[in-house]
Tab-separated table of C-alpha atoms in Angstrom:
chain	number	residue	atom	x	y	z
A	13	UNK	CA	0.000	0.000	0.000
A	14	UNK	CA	1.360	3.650	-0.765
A	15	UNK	CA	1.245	5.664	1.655
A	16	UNK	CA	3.168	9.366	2.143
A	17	UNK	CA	6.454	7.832	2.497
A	18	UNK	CA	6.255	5.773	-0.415
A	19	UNK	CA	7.591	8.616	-3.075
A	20	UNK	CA	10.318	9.600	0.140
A	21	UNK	CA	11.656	6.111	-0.024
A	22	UNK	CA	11.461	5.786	-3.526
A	23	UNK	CA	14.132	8.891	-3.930
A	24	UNK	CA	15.939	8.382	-0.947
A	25	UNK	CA	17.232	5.379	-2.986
A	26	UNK	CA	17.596	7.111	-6.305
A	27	UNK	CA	19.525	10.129	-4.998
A	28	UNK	CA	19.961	9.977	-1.046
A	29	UNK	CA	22.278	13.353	-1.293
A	30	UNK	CA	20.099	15.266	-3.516
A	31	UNK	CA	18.663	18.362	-0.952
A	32	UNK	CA	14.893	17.082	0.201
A	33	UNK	CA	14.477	20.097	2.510
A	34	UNK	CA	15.747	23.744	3.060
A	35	UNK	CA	14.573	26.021	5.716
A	36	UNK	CA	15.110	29.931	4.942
A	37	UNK	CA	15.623	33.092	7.397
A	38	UNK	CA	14.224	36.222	6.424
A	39	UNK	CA	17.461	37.085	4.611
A	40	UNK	CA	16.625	33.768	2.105
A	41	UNK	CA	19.667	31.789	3.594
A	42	UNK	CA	19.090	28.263	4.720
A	43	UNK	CA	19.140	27.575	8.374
A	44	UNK	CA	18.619	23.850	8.200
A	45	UNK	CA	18.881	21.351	5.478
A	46	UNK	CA	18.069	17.867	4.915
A	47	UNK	CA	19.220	15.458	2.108
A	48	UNK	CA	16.717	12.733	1.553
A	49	UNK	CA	18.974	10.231	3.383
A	50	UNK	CA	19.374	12.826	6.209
A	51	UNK	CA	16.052	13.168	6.436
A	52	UNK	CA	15.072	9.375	6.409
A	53	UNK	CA	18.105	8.721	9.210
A	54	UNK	CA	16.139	11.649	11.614
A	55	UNK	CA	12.956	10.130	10.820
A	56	UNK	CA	13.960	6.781	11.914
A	57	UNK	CA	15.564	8.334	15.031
A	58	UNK	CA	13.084	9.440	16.071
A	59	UNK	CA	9.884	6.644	15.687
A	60	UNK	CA	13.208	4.293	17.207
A	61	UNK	CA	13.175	6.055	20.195
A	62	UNK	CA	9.249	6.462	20.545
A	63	UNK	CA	8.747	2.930	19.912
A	64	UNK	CA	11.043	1.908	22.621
A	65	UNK	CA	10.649	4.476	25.594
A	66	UNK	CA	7.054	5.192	24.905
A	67	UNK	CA	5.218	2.898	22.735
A	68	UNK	CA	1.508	4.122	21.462
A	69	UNK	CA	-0.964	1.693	19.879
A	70	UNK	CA	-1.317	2.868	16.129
A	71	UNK	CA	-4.102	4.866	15.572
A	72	UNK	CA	-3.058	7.139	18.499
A	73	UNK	CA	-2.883	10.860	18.202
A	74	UNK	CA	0.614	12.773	19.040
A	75	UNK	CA	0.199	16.559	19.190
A	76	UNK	CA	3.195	18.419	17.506
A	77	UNK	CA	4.394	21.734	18.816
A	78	UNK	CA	7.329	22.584	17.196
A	79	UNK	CA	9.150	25.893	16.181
A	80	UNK	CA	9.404	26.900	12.679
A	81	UNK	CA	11.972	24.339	11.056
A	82	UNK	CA	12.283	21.049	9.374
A	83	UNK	CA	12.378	19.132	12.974
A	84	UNK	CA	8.498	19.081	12.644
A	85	UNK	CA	8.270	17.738	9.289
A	86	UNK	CA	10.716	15.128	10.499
A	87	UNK	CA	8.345	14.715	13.498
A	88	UNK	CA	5.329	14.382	11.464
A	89	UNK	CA	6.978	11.905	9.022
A	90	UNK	CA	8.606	9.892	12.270
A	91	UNK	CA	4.673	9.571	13.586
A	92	UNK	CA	3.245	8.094	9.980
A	93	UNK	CA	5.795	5.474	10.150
A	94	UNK	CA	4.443	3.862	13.156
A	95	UNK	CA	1.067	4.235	12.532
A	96	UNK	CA	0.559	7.425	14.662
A	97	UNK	CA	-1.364	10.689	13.381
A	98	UNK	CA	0.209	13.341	13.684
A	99	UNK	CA	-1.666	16.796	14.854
A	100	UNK	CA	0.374	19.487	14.084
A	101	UNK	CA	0.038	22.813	16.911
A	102	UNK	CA	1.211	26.402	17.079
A	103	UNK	CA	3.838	25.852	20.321
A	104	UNK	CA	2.624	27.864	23.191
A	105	UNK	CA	5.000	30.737	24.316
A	106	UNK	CA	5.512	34.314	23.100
A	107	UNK	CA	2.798	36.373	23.361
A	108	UNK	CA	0.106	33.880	22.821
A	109	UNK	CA	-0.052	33.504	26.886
A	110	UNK	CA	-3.311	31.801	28.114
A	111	UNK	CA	-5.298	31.633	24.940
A	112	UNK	CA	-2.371	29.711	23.095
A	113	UNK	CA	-2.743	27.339	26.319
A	114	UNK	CA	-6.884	27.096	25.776
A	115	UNK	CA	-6.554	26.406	22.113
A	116	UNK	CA	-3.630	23.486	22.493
A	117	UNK	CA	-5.879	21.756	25.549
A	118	UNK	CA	-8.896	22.327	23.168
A	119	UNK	CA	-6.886	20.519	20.503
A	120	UNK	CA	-5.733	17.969	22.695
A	121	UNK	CA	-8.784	16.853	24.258
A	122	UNK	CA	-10.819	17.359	20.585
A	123	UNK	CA	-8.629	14.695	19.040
A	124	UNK	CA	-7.950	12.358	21.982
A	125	UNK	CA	-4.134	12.930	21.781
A	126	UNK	CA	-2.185	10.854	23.630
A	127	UNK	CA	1.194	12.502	23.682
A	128	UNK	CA	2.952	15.717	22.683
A	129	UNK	CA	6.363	15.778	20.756
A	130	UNK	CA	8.088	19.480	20.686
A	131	UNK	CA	11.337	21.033	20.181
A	132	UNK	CA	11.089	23.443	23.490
A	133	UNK	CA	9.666	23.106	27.081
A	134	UNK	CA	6.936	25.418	26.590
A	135	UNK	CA	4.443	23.157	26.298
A	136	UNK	CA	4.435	21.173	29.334
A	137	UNK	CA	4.603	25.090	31.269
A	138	UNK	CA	2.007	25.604	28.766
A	139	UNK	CA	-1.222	24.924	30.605
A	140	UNK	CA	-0.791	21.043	29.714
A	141	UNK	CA	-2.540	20.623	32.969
A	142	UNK	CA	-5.603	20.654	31.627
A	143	UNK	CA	-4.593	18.765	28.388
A	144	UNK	CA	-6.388	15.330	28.824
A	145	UNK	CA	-9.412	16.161	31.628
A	146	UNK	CA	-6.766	17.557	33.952
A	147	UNK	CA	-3.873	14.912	34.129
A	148	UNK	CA	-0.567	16.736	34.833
A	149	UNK	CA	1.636	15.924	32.193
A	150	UNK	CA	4.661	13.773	33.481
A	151	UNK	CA	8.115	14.320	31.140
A	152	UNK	CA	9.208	11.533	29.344
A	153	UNK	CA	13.012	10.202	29.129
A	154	UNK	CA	14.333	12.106	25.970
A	155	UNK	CA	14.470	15.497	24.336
A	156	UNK	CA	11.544	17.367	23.962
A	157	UNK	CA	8.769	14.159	24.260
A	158	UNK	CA	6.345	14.594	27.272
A	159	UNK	CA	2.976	12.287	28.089
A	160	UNK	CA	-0.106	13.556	28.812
């Protein structure tokens, strides 16, 4: 069956150092960069280390709330290859304050996540009280991957 990594894995084989991704500044330069090998080696970093420290049936829902940047792409793409969906969030911080925290914990509790991958902290100071009727979230062993 095809599926969104299909055409990925297709020319990661073909050309694995041809550029997949770029990520610009203002200015136009890139910031971050991944090849399609790169980008296939994070990806399967990443659903390695969920599967093993916090294993989710498939079917489960995994809140991303990641800065601007190719680590959520790699996120998203990590979550299809076990089966997850991925629900892509604003991050909470700046000057979204409060309602930032309302509208992830509305998000959260809409789609039944049952886990939050980010880049940053701000999430679990977020409000992420609330997320899931109220459970406190407890931190998870490695970076930026907390439980609800």
């Amino acid at each position: 069956m095809n599926s969104i990594l299909t055409p990925v894995r297709h020319w990661a084989a073909r050309c694995p150092e041809k550029l997949l991704f770029a990520f610009l500044d203002r200015g136009g330069r890139i910031t971050q960069s991944y090849t399609y090998s790169a980008f296939m080696g994070r990806t399967t970093d990443i659903a390695s280390h969920l599967r093993r420290a916090h294993p989710m049936p498939r079917g489960s829902r995994v809140l991303l709330a990641y800065s601007p940047g190719l680590e959520m792409i790699c996120a998203f793409f990590a979550c299809v290859r076990l089966g997850l969906i991925p629900v892509p969030v604003c991050p909470a911080g700046g000057q979204g304050g409060q309602a930032t925290c309302d509208r992830i914990n509305l998000i959260a509790a809409d789609c039944g996540a049952s886990g939050v991958l980010t880049d940053k902290c701000p999430v679990r100071s977020a409000g992420s009280d609330a997320l899931r009727g109220g459970a406190a979230a407890r931190p998870l062993q490695g970076e930026g991957v907390f439980g609800l």
